[in-house]
Amino acid sequence: MLPASFLDRPIAHRAYHDIAAGRPENSVEAIIAAVEAGYGIEIDLQLSSDGVAMVFHDYDLDRLTAETGPLRARSAAALGAIPLRNGSKGIPTFAEVLALVAGQVPLLVEIKDQDGAMGPDVGALEAAAAQVLAGYAGPVAVMSFTPHSVAALAELAPDIPRGLTTCAYRGGDAEQLPEARLAGLRAIADFDRTGACFISHDWRDLTAPRVAELRAAGVPVLCWTVRSPEDEAVARAVAHNITFEGYPA
């Protein structure tokens, strides 16, 4: 079951980041700020070249650092030495972030797709994350857009609550996937198979029938990513909690 602490406070998307305040997304500075504010924290994981779970959203370094190329081509030590834009710290490891949070607030961990097409070629990042989480005592949950990742986590870390990150899969990157695969993802067809106990759904699509069905069955519905108090009010009409950025929720 998803701990109640994931429903009783807003969750800061990629931690409580604010470029103007020197807190880049998924940074040490943003993690500390979220803990101090009492927010829950959502972070993303990618894999280094030497198999270490790193807290970083993108597949490439270009947008968030002065370096270029794929994150996965560099070691954890090398990545830790790369400062994030508008901050002073390097890219943190998952273990470093867990040490900072230390159970003070709930931590929602998104495993980024490593297959490249939401397929079954997963396992290394999930295993790296599970290994680090094995000694963590605070409230934590894991999720992914990729059902194969969630299924892998069911095997690797069965006691940690798992969820599916979901949306309408219209346009953008979704156009690269086969229609049959998209139909299953839209229907959240893998919920039971993966042993998921919650979803985190695009707030703009919360009126989807499948979301209503899961909610009626008692499944906690989180949502992403709310960026204003006005949108928060709309999202909370359906969602049990929000993931937010860009304003103090």
Coordinates of N, CA and C in Angstrom, one line a residue:
M1 N 0.8 -1.2 0.0 CA 0.0 0.0 0.0 C 0.9 1.3 0.0
L2 N 0.4 2.3 -0.6 CA 1.1 3.6 -0.6 C 0.9 4.2 0.7
P3 N 2.0 4.6 1.4 CA 1.9 5.2 2.7 C 1.1 6.5 2.7
A4 N 0.3 6.8 3.8 CA -0.5 7.9 3.8 C 0.2 9.2 3.6
S5 N 1.5 9.2 4.0 CA 2.3 10.5 3.8 C 2.4 10.9 2.4
F6 N 2.1 10.1 1.4 CA 2.2 10.5 0.0 C 0.9 11.2 -0.4
L7 N -0.1 11.3 0.5 CA -1.3 11.9 0.2 C -1.6 13.1 1.0
D8 N -0.8 13.4 2.0 CA -1.1 14.5 3.0 C -0.3 15.8 2.8
R9 N 0.5 15.8 1.7 CA 1.3 17.1 1.4 C 1.6 17.1 -0.1
P10 N 1.7 18.2 -0.7 CA 2.1 18.3 -2.1 C 3.5 17.7 -2.4
I11 N 3.7 17.2 -3.6 CA 4.9 16.6 -3.9 C 5.7 17.4 -4.9
A12 N 6.9 17.9 -4.6 CA 7.6 18.8 -5.4 C 8.3 18.0 -6.6
H13 N 7.9 18.4 -7.8 CA 8.3 17.8 -9.0 C 9.8 18.0 -9.3
R14 N 10.6 17.0 -9.3 CA 12.1 17.1 -9.5 C 12.6 17.9 -8.3
A15 N 12.0 17.7 -7.2 CA 12.3 18.4 -5.9 C 11.9 19.9 -6.1
Y16 N 12.1 20.7 -5.0 CA 11.6 22.0 -5.0 C 12.5 23.0 -5.7
H17 N 12.5 22.9 -7.0 CA 13.5 23.6 -7.8 C 13.0 25.0 -8.2
D18 N 14.0 25.9 -8.3 CA 13.8 27.3 -8.6 C 15.1 27.9 -9.1
I19 N 15.2 28.1 -10.4 CA 16.5 28.5 -11.0 C 16.9 29.8 -10.4
A20 N 16.0 30.8 -10.2 CA 16.3 32.1 -9.7 C 16.9 32.0 -8.3
A21 N 16.6 31.0 -7.6 CA 17.1 30.8 -6.2 C 18.3 29.9 -6.2
G22 N 18.8 29.5 -7.4 CA 20.0 28.6 -7.4 C 19.7 27.2 -7.1
R23 N 18.5 26.8 -7.4 CA 18.1 25.4 -7.1 C 17.6 24.7 -8.4
P24 N 18.5 24.1 -9.2 CA 18.1 23.4 -10.4 C 17.3 22.2 -10.1
E25 N 16.6 21.7 -11.1 CA 15.8 20.5 -10.9 C 16.6 19.3 -10.5
N26 N 16.1 18.4 -9.7 CA 16.8 17.2 -9.2 C 18.2 17.4 -8.6
S27 N 18.3 18.6 -8.0 CA 19.6 19.0 -7.5 C 19.7 18.8 -6.0
V28 N 20.9 18.8 -5.4 CA 21.0 18.8 -4.0 C 20.3 20.0 -3.3
E29 N 20.5 21.1 -4.0 CA 19.9 22.3 -3.4 C 18.3 22.2 -3.4
A30 N 17.8 21.7 -4.4 CA 16.3 21.5 -4.5 C 15.8 20.5 -3.5
I31 N 16.6 19.4 -3.3 CA 16.2 18.4 -2.3 C 16.2 19.0 -0.9
I32 N 17.2 19.7 -0.6 CA 17.3 20.4 0.7 C 16.1 21.3 0.9
A33 N 15.8 22.1 -0.1 CA 14.7 23.1 0.0 C 13.4 22.4 0.2
A34 N 13.2 21.3 -0.5 CA 11.9 20.5 -0.3 C 11.8 20.0 1.1
V35 N 12.8 19.4 1.6 CA 12.8 18.9 3.0 C 12.5 20.0 4.0
E36 N 13.2 21.1 3.8 CA 12.9 22.3 4.7 C 11.5 22.8 4.7
A37 N 10.9 22.7 3.5 CA 9.5 23.2 3.3 C 8.5 22.1 3.7
G38 N 8.9 20.9 3.9 CA 8.0 19.8 4.3 C 7.3 19.2 3.2
Y39 N 7.7 19.5 1.9 CA 7.1 18.9 0.8 C 7.5 17.4 0.6
G40 N 6.7 16.6 0.0 CA 7.1 15.4 -0.6 C 8.0 15.7 -1.8
I41 N 8.8 14.7 -2.2 CA 9.8 14.9 -3.3 C 9.6 13.9 -4.4
E42 N 9.6 14.3 -5.6 CA 9.6 13.4 -6.8 C 11.0 13.6 -7.4
I43 N 11.6 12.5 -7.8 CA 12.9 12.6 -8.5 C 12.9 11.6 -9.6
D44 N 13.9 11.7 -10.5 CA 14.1 10.8 -11.6 C 15.4 10.1 -11.5
L45 N 15.5 8.9 -12.0 CA 16.7 8.1 -12.0 C 17.1 7.7 -13.5
Q46 N 18.4 7.9 -13.7 CA 19.1 7.4 -14.9 C 20.3 6.6 -14.5
L47 N 20.9 5.9 -15.4 CA 22.0 5.0 -15.1 C 23.3 5.5 -15.6
S48 N 24.4 5.5 -14.8 CA 25.7 5.9 -15.2 C 26.4 4.7 -16.0
S49 N 27.5 5.0 -16.6 CA 28.2 4.0 -17.4 C 28.7 2.9 -16.5
D50 N 28.9 3.1 -15.2 CA 29.4 2.1 -14.3 C 28.3 1.6 -13.4
G51 N 27.0 1.7 -13.9 CA 25.9 1.0 -13.2 C 25.4 1.7 -11.9
V52 N 25.6 3.0 -11.8 CA 25.1 3.7 -10.6 C 23.9 4.4 -10.9
A53 N 22.9 4.3 -10.0 CA 21.6 5.1 -10.2 C 21.9 6.6 -9.9
M54 N 21.7 7.4 -10.9 CA 21.9 8.9 -10.8 C 20.6 9.6 -10.8
V55 N 20.5 10.7 -10.0 CA 19.3 11.5 -10.0 C 19.4 12.6 -11.1
F56 N 18.7 12.3 -12.2 CA 18.7 13.2 -13.4 C 17.6 12.8 -14.3
H57 N 16.9 13.8 -14.9 CA 15.8 13.5 -15.7 C 16.1 13.1 -17.1
D58 N 16.9 13.9 -17.8 CA 17.2 13.8 -19.2 C 18.1 12.6 -19.5
Y59 N 18.1 12.2 -20.8 CA 19.0 11.2 -21.3 C 20.3 11.8 -21.6
D60 N 20.3 13.1 -22.1 CA 21.5 13.8 -22.4 C 21.8 14.9 -21.4
L61 N 23.0 15.3 -21.4 CA 23.5 16.3 -20.5 C 23.2 17.7 -20.9
D62 N 22.9 17.9 -22.2 CA 22.9 19.2 -22.8 C 22.1 20.3 -22.1
R63 N 20.8 20.0 -21.8 CA 19.9 21.0 -21.3 C 20.2 21.4 -19.9
L64 N 20.7 20.6 -19.1 CA 20.9 20.8 -17.7 C 22.3 21.1 -17.2
T65 N 23.3 20.9 -18.1 CA 24.7 21.2 -17.7 C 25.4 21.8 -18.9
A66 N 26.6 22.2 -18.7 CA 27.5 22.8 -19.8 C 28.1 21.7 -20.6
E67 N 27.9 20.4 -20.3 CA 28.5 19.3 -21.0 C 27.4 18.8 -22.0
T68 N 27.9 17.9 -23.0 CA 27.0 17.4 -24.0 C 27.1 15.9 -24.0
G69 N 26.1 15.3 -24.7 CA 26.2 13.8 -24.9 C 25.3 13.1 -23.9
P70 N 25.2 11.8 -24.0 CA 24.4 11.0 -23.1 C 25.0 10.9 -21.7
L71 N 24.1 10.9 -20.8 CA 24.5 10.7 -19.4 C 25.1 9.3 -19.2
R72 N 24.5 8.4 -19.9 CA 24.9 7.0 -19.7 C 26.3 6.7 -20.2
A73 N 26.9 7.6 -20.9 CA 28.3 7.4 -21.4 C 29.4 7.8 -20.3
R74 N 28.9 8.3 -19.2 CA 29.9 8.8 -18.2 C 29.7 8.0 -16.8
S75 N 30.8 7.9 -16.1 CA 30.8 7.3 -14.8 C 30.1 8.1 -13.8
A76 N 29.7 7.5 -12.7 CA 29.1 8.2 -11.6 C 30.1 9.3 -11.0
A77 N 31.3 9.0 -10.9 CA 32.3 10.0 -10.4 C 32.4 11.2 -11.4
A78 N 32.4 10.9 -12.7 CA 32.5 12.0 -13.6 C 31.2 12.9 -13.6
L79 N 30.1 12.2 -13.5 CA 28.8 13.0 -13.4 C 28.7 13.8 -12.2
G80 N 29.2 13.3 -11.1 CA 29.2 14.0 -9.8 C 30.1 15.3 -9.9
A81 N 31.0 15.3 -10.8 CA 31.9 16.5 -11.0 C 31.3 17.5 -12.0
I82 N 30.2 17.2 -12.6 CA 29.6 18.2 -13.5 C 28.5 19.0 -12.8
P83 N 28.8 20.3 -12.7 CA 27.8 21.2 -12.0 C 26.5 21.3 -12.8
L84 N 25.4 21.3 -12.2 CA 24.1 21.6 -12.9 C 24.0 23.1 -13.1
R85 N 23.4 23.4 -14.3 CA 23.2 24.8 -14.6 C 22.4 25.5 -13.5
N86 N 22.9 26.7 -13.2 CA 22.2 27.6 -12.2 C 22.3 27.0 -10.8
G87 N 23.2 26.1 -10.6 CA 23.5 25.6 -9.2 C 25.0 25.5 -9.0
S88 N 25.3 25.0 -7.9 CA 26.7 24.8 -7.5 C 27.2 23.4 -7.3
K89 N 26.2 22.5 -7.3 CA 26.5 21.1 -7.0 C 26.5 20.2 -8.3
G90 N 27.2 19.1 -8.2 CA 27.2 18.2 -9.4 C 25.9 17.3 -9.4
I91 N 25.9 16.4 -10.4 CA 24.7 15.5 -10.5 C 24.8 14.5 -9.3
P92 N 23.8 14.4 -8.5 CA 23.9 13.5 -7.3 C 23.6 12.1 -7.7
T93 N 24.1 11.1 -6.9 CA 23.7 9.7 -7.0 C 22.4 9.6 -6.2
F94 N 21.7 8.5 -6.5 CA 20.5 8.2 -5.7 C 20.9 8.0 -4.2
A95 N 22.0 7.3 -4.0 CA 22.4 7.1 -2.6 C 22.6 8.4 -1.8
E96 N 23.2 9.4 -2.5 CA 23.4 10.7 -1.9 C 22.1 11.4 -1.6
V97 N 21.1 11.3 -2.5 CA 19.8 11.9 -2.2 C 19.1 11.2 -1.1
L98 N 19.2 9.9 -1.0 CA 18.6 9.2 0.1 C 19.2 9.6 1.4
A99 N 20.5 9.8 1.5 CA 21.1 10.3 2.7 C 20.7 11.7 3.1
L100 N 20.4 12.5 2.1 CA 19.9 13.9 2.4 C 18.5 13.9 2.9
V101 N 17.6 13.1 2.3 CA 16.2 13.0 2.7 C 16.1 12.3 4.0
A102 N 16.7 11.2 4.1 CA 16.8 10.5 5.4 C 15.4 10.3 6.1
G103 N 14.4 10.0 5.3 CA 13.1 9.7 5.8 C 12.3 10.9 6.3
Q104 N 12.8 12.1 6.1 CA 12.1 13.2 6.7 C 10.8 13.6 5.9
V105 N 10.8 13.3 4.6 CA 9.6 13.5 3.8 C 9.5 12.3 2.9
P106 N 8.3 12.1 2.4 CA 8.1 11.0 1.4 C 8.8 11.2 0.1
L107 N 9.4 10.2 -0.5 CA 10.2 10.3 -1.7 C 9.6 9.4 -2.8
L108 N 9.2 10.0 -3.9 CA 8.6 9.3 -5.1 C 9.6 9.3 -6.2
V109 N 10.0 8.1 -6.6 CA 11.1 7.8 -7.4 C 10.7 7.3 -8.8
E110 N 10.9 8.1 -9.8 CA 10.6 7.7 -11.2 C 11.8 7.0 -11.9
I111 N 11.6 5.8 -12.4 CA 12.6 5.1 -13.1 C 12.4 5.5 -14.6
K112 N 13.3 6.1 -15.2 CA 13.2 6.5 -16.6 C 13.4 5.3 -17.5
D113 N 12.7 5.3 -18.7 CA 12.8 4.2 -19.6 C 14.2 4.0 -20.1
Q114 N 14.7 2.8 -20.0 CA 16.1 2.5 -20.5 C 16.1 1.7 -21.8
D115 N 14.9 1.2 -22.2 CA 14.8 0.4 -23.3 C 14.8 1.2 -24.6
G116 N 14.3 2.5 -24.5 CA 14.2 3.3 -25.7 C 12.9 3.3 -26.4
A117 N 12.0 2.3 -26.1 CA 10.7 2.1 -26.7 C 9.7 1.6 -25.8
M118 N 9.9 1.8 -24.5 CA 9.0 1.3 -23.5 C 8.9 -0.3 -23.5
G119 N 9.9 -0.9 -23.9 CA 9.9 -2.3 -24.1 C 10.5 -3.1 -22.9
P120 N 10.9 -4.4 -23.1 CA 11.3 -5.2 -22.0 C 12.8 -5.2 -21.7
D121 N 13.6 -4.4 -22.5 CA 15.0 -4.4 -22.2 C 15.3 -3.5 -21.0
V122 N 15.0 -4.0 -19.9 CA 15.2 -3.2 -18.6 C 15.9 -4.2 -17.6
G123 N 16.2 -3.6 -16.5 CA 16.7 -4.4 -15.4 C 17.9 -3.8 -14.7
A124 N 18.9 -3.2 -15.4 CA 20.1 -2.7 -14.8 C 19.8 -1.5 -13.8
L125 N 19.0 -0.6 -14.3 CA 18.7 0.6 -13.5 C 17.8 0.2 -12.3
E126 N 16.9 -0.7 -12.6 CA 16.0 -1.2 -11.5 C 16.8 -1.9 -10.4
A127 N 17.7 -2.7 -10.8 CA 18.6 -3.4 -9.8 C 19.4 -2.5 -9.1
A128 N 20.0 -1.5 -9.7 CA 20.8 -0.5 -9.0 C 20.0 0.3 -8.0
A129 N 18.8 0.7 -8.4 CA 17.9 1.4 -7.5 C 17.5 0.6 -6.3
A130 N 17.1 -0.7 -6.6 CA 16.7 -1.6 -5.5 C 17.8 -1.9 -4.5
Q131 N 19.0 -2.0 -5.0 CA 20.2 -2.2 -4.1 C 20.4 -1.0 -3.1
V132 N 20.3 0.2 -3.6 CA 20.4 1.4 -2.8 C 19.3 1.5 -1.8
L133 N 18.1 1.1 -2.2 CA 16.9 1.2 -1.4 C 16.8 0.2 -0.3
A134 N 17.6 -0.9 -0.4 CA 17.5 -2.0 0.5 C 17.7 -1.6 2.0
G135 N 18.5 -0.5 2.2 CA 18.7 -0.1 3.6 C 18.0 1.1 4.0
Y136 N 17.0 1.6 3.2 CA 16.4 2.9 3.4 C 15.1 2.6 4.2
A137 N 14.9 3.4 5.3 CA 13.8 3.2 6.2 C 12.7 4.2 6.1
G138 N 12.9 5.2 5.3 CA 11.9 6.3 5.2 C 10.8 5.9 4.2
P139 N 9.7 6.8 4.1 CA 8.6 6.5 3.2 C 9.1 6.7 1.7
V140 N 9.0 5.7 0.9 CA 9.5 5.8 -0.5 C 8.5 5.0 -1.3
A141 N 8.4 5.4 -2.6 CA 7.6 4.6 -3.6 C 8.3 4.8 -4.9
V142 N 8.2 3.8 -5.8 CA 8.8 3.8 -7.1 C 7.7 3.8 -8.2
M143 N 8.0 4.3 -9.3 CA 7.1 4.3 -10.4 C 7.8 4.5 -11.7
S144 N 7.1 4.2 -12.8 CA 7.7 4.3 -14.2 C 6.6 4.4 -15.2
F145 N 6.8 5.1 -16.3 CA 6.0 5.0 -17.4 C 6.0 3.6 -18.1
T146 N 7.1 2.9 -17.9 CA 7.4 1.6 -18.5 C 6.9 0.5 -17.6
P147 N 5.8 -0.2 -17.9 CA 5.3 -1.3 -17.1 C 6.4 -2.4 -16.8
H148 N 7.2 -2.6 -17.8 CA 8.3 -3.6 -17.6 C 9.2 -3.3 -16.5
S149 N 9.5 -2.0 -16.3 CA 10.3 -1.5 -15.1 C 9.6 -1.8 -13.8
V150 N 8.3 -1.5 -13.8 CA 7.5 -1.7 -12.6 C 7.5 -3.2 -12.2
A151 N 7.3 -4.0 -13.3 CA 7.3 -5.5 -13.0 C 8.6 -6.0 -12.5
A152 N 9.7 -5.4 -13.1 CA 11.1 -5.8 -12.6 C 11.2 -5.4 -11.1
L153 N 10.7 -4.2 -10.7 CA 10.8 -3.8 -9.4 C 10.0 -4.7 -8.4
A154 N 8.9 -5.2 -8.9 CA 8.2 -6.2 -8.1 C 9.0 -7.4 -7.7
E155 N 9.9 -7.8 -8.6 CA 10.8 -8.9 -8.3 C 12.0 -8.5 -7.4
L156 N 12.5 -7.3 -7.7 CA 13.7 -6.8 -7.1 C 13.5 -6.2 -5.7
A157 N 12.4 -5.6 -5.5 CA 12.1 -4.8 -4.3 C 10.6 -5.0 -4.0
P158 N 10.1 -6.2 -3.7 CA 8.7 -6.4 -3.6 C 8.0 -5.7 -2.4
D159 N 8.7 -5.3 -1.4 CA 8.1 -4.6 -0.3 C 8.0 -3.1 -0.5
I160 N 8.5 -2.5 -1.6 CA 8.4 -1.1 -1.8 C 7.2 -0.8 -2.7
P161 N 6.3 0.1 -2.3 CA 5.1 0.4 -3.1 C 5.5 0.8 -4.5
R162 N 4.7 0.3 -5.5 CA 5.0 0.6 -6.9 C 3.8 1.2 -7.6
G163 N 4.1 2.1 -8.6 CA 3.0 2.7 -9.3 C 3.4 2.8 -10.8
L164 N 2.3 3.2 -11.6 CA 2.5 3.5 -13.0 C 2.4 4.9 -13.2
T165 N 3.3 5.5 -13.9 CA 3.2 6.9 -14.4 C 2.4 6.8 -15.7
T166 N 1.3 7.6 -15.8 CA 0.4 7.4 -17.0 C -0.1 8.7 -17.6
C167 N -0.6 8.6 -18.8 CA -1.1 9.8 -19.5 C -2.0 9.3 -20.7
A168 N -2.4 10.2 -21.5 CA -3.2 9.9 -22.7 C -2.4 9.4 -23.9
Y169 N -1.1 9.6 -23.8 CA -0.3 9.1 -24.9 C -0.8 9.6 -26.3
R170 N -0.9 10.9 -26.4 CA -1.2 11.6 -27.6 C -0.1 12.5 -28.1
G171 N 0.4 12.4 -29.3 CA 1.4 13.3 -29.8 C 2.7 13.1 -29.2
G172 N 3.7 13.9 -29.6 CA 5.0 13.9 -29.1 C 5.7 12.6 -29.2
D173 N 6.4 12.1 -28.2 CA 7.1 10.9 -28.2 C 6.2 9.7 -28.4
A174 N 5.0 9.8 -28.0 CA 4.0 8.7 -28.2 C 3.9 8.2 -29.6
E175 N 4.1 9.1 -30.6 CA 3.9 8.8 -32.0 C 5.0 7.8 -32.4
Q176 N 6.0 7.6 -31.7 CA 7.1 6.6 -32.1 C 6.7 5.2 -31.7
L177 N 5.7 5.0 -30.9 CA 5.3 3.7 -30.4 C 4.2 3.1 -31.3
P178 N 4.2 1.7 -31.4 CA 3.1 1.1 -32.2 C 1.8 1.4 -31.5
E179 N 0.7 1.5 -32.4 CA -0.6 1.8 -31.9 C -1.1 0.7 -30.9
A180 N -0.8 -0.5 -31.1 CA -1.2 -1.6 -30.2 C -0.6 -1.4 -28.8
R181 N 0.7 -1.0 -28.8 CA 1.3 -0.7 -27.5 C 0.7 0.5 -26.8
L182 N 0.4 1.5 -27.6 CA -0.2 2.7 -27.0 C -1.6 2.5 -26.4
A183 N -2.3 1.6 -27.1 CA -3.7 1.3 -26.6 C -3.6 0.6 -25.2
G184 N -2.6 -0.2 -25.0 CA -2.4 -0.9 -23.7 C -2.0 0.1 -22.6
L185 N -1.1 1.0 -23.0 CA -0.6 2.1 -22.1 C -1.8 3.0 -21.7
R186 N -2.6 3.4 -22.7 CA -3.7 4.3 -22.4 C -4.7 3.7 -21.4
A187 N -4.9 2.4 -21.6 CA -5.8 1.6 -20.8 C -5.3 1.3 -19.4
I188 N -4.0 1.6 -19.2 CA -3.4 1.2 -17.9 C -3.6 -0.3 -17.7
A189 N -3.4 -1.0 -18.8 CA -3.7 -2.5 -18.8 C -2.8 -3.3 -17.9
D190 N -1.6 -2.8 -17.6 CA -0.6 -3.5 -16.8 C -0.7 -3.3 -15.3
F191 N -1.7 -2.6 -14.9 CA -1.8 -2.2 -13.4 C -1.8 -3.5 -12.6
D192 N -2.6 -4.4 -12.8 CA -2.6 -5.6 -12.0 C -1.4 -6.5 -12.2
R193 N -1.0 -6.6 -13.4 CA 0.2 -7.5 -13.7 C 1.4 -7.0 -13.0
T194 N 1.6 -5.8 -12.9 CA 2.8 -5.2 -12.3 C 2.7 -5.1 -10.7
G195 N 1.6 -5.4 -10.2 CA 1.4 -5.3 -8.7 C 1.4 -3.8 -8.3
A196 N 1.0 -2.9 -9.2 CA 1.0 -1.5 -8.8 C -0.1 -1.2 -7.8
C197 N 0.1 -0.2 -7.0 CA -0.9 0.1 -6.0 C -1.3 1.6 -6.1
F198 N -0.8 2.3 -7.1 CA -1.2 3.7 -7.4 C -0.8 4.1 -8.8
I199 N -1.4 5.2 -9.3 CA -1.0 5.8 -10.5 C -0.6 7.2 -10.3
S200 N 0.2 7.8 -11.2 CA 0.5 9.2 -11.2 C 0.2 9.6 -12.6
H201 N -0.9 10.3 -12.8 CA -1.5 10.5 -14.2 C -1.4 12.0 -14.5
D202 N -1.3 12.3 -15.8 CA -1.2 13.6 -16.3 C -2.5 14.4 -15.9
W203 N -2.4 15.5 -15.2 CA -3.5 16.2 -14.6 C -4.5 16.6 -15.6
R204 N -4.0 16.8 -16.9 CA -4.9 17.3 -17.9 C -5.8 16.2 -18.5
D205 N -5.6 15.0 -18.0 CA -6.4 13.8 -18.5 C -7.0 13.1 -17.4
L206 N -7.3 13.7 -16.3 CA -7.8 13.0 -15.1 C -9.3 12.6 -15.3
T207 N -9.9 13.1 -16.3 CA -11.3 12.7 -16.6 C -11.4 11.4 -17.4
A208 N -10.3 10.8 -17.7 CA -10.3 9.5 -18.5 C -11.0 8.5 -17.7
P209 N -11.9 7.7 -18.4 CA -12.7 6.6 -17.8 C -11.8 5.6 -17.0
R210 N -10.7 5.3 -17.4 CA -9.8 4.3 -16.7 C -9.4 4.9 -15.4
V211 N -9.1 6.2 -15.3 CA -8.7 6.8 -14.1 C -9.8 6.8 -13.1
A212 N -11.0 7.1 -13.6 CA -12.2 7.0 -12.7 C -12.4 5.6 -12.2
E213 N -12.2 4.6 -13.1 CA -12.4 3.2 -12.7 C -11.4 2.8 -11.5
L214 N -10.2 3.2 -11.7 CA -9.2 2.8 -10.7 C -9.5 3.6 -9.4
R215 N -9.9 4.8 -9.5 CA -10.2 5.6 -8.3 C -11.3 5.0 -7.5
A216 N -12.4 4.6 -8.3 CA -13.5 4.0 -7.7 C -13.2 2.7 -7.0
A217 N -12.1 2.0 -7.4 CA -11.7 0.8 -6.8 C -10.8 1.0 -5.6
G218 N -10.6 2.3 -5.3 CA -9.8 2.6 -4.1 C -8.3 2.8 -4.4
V219 N -7.9 2.9 -5.6 CA -6.5 3.2 -6.0 C -6.2 4.6 -5.8
P220 N -5.1 5.0 -5.1 CA -4.7 6.4 -4.9 C -4.3 6.9 -6.3
V221 N -4.8 8.1 -6.6 CA -4.5 8.8 -7.9 C -3.6 10.0 -7.6
L222 N -2.4 10.0 -7.9 CA -1.5 11.2 -7.9 C -1.6 11.8 -9.3
C223 N -1.0 13.0 -9.5 CA -1.0 13.5 -10.8 C 0.2 14.4 -11.0
W224 N 0.5 14.7 -12.3 CA 1.7 15.5 -12.7 C 1.2 16.4 -13.9
T225 N 2.0 17.4 -14.2 CA 2.7 18.3 -13.3 C 1.9 19.6 -13.2
V226 N 1.4 19.9 -12.0 CA 0.6 21.1 -11.8 C 1.5 22.3 -11.7
R227 N 1.2 23.4 -12.4 CA 2.1 24.6 -12.4 C 1.4 25.9 -11.9
S228 N 0.2 25.8 -11.4 CA -0.4 27.0 -10.8 C -1.5 26.6 -9.8
P229 N -1.9 27.6 -8.9 CA -3.0 27.3 -8.0 C -4.3 27.0 -8.7
E230 N -4.5 27.6 -9.8 CA -5.7 27.4 -10.6 C -5.8 26.0 -11.1
D231 N -4.7 25.5 -11.7 CA -4.7 24.1 -12.2 C -4.7 23.1 -11.0
E232 N -4.1 23.5 -9.9 CA -4.2 22.6 -8.7 C -5.6 22.4 -8.3
A233 N -6.5 23.4 -8.3 CA -7.9 23.3 -7.9 C -8.6 22.3 -8.8
V234 N -8.3 22.4 -10.1 CA -8.9 21.5 -11.1 C -8.5 20.1 -10.8
A235 N -7.2 19.9 -10.7 CA -6.6 18.6 -10.5 C -7.1 17.9 -9.2
R236 N -7.3 18.7 -8.1 CA -7.7 18.1 -6.9 C -9.2 17.7 -6.9
A237 N -9.9 18.1 -7.9 CA -11.3 17.6 -8.0 C -11.3 16.1 -8.2
V238 N -10.2 15.5 -8.7 CA -10.1 14.1 -9.0 C -9.0 13.4 -8.2
A239 N -7.8 14.0 -8.3 CA -6.6 13.4 -7.8 C -6.5 13.5 -6.2
H240 N -6.0 12.5 -5.6 CA -5.8 12.5 -4.2 C -4.6 13.4 -3.8
N241 N -3.7 13.6 -4.7 CA -2.5 14.5 -4.4 C -1.9 15.0 -5.8
I242 N -1.1 16.0 -5.7 CA -0.5 16.6 -6.9 C 1.0 16.5 -6.8
T243 N 1.6 16.5 -7.9 CA 3.0 16.8 -8.1 C 3.1 18.2 -8.8
F244 N 3.9 19.1 -8.2 CA 3.8 20.5 -8.6 C 5.2 21.1 -8.9
E245 N 5.2 22.2 -9.6 CA 6.4 23.0 -9.7 C 6.1 24.4 -10.1
G246 N 7.0 25.3 -9.9 CA 6.8 26.7 -10.3 C 6.1 27.6 -9.4
Y247 N 5.5 27.1 -8.3 CA 4.8 28.0 -7.3 C 4.8 27.2 -6.0
P248 N 4.6 27.9 -4.9 CA 4.5 27.2 -3.6 C 3.2 26.6 -3.4
A249 N 3.0 25.3 -3.5 CA 1.7 24.6 -3.4 C 1.3 24.6 -2.0

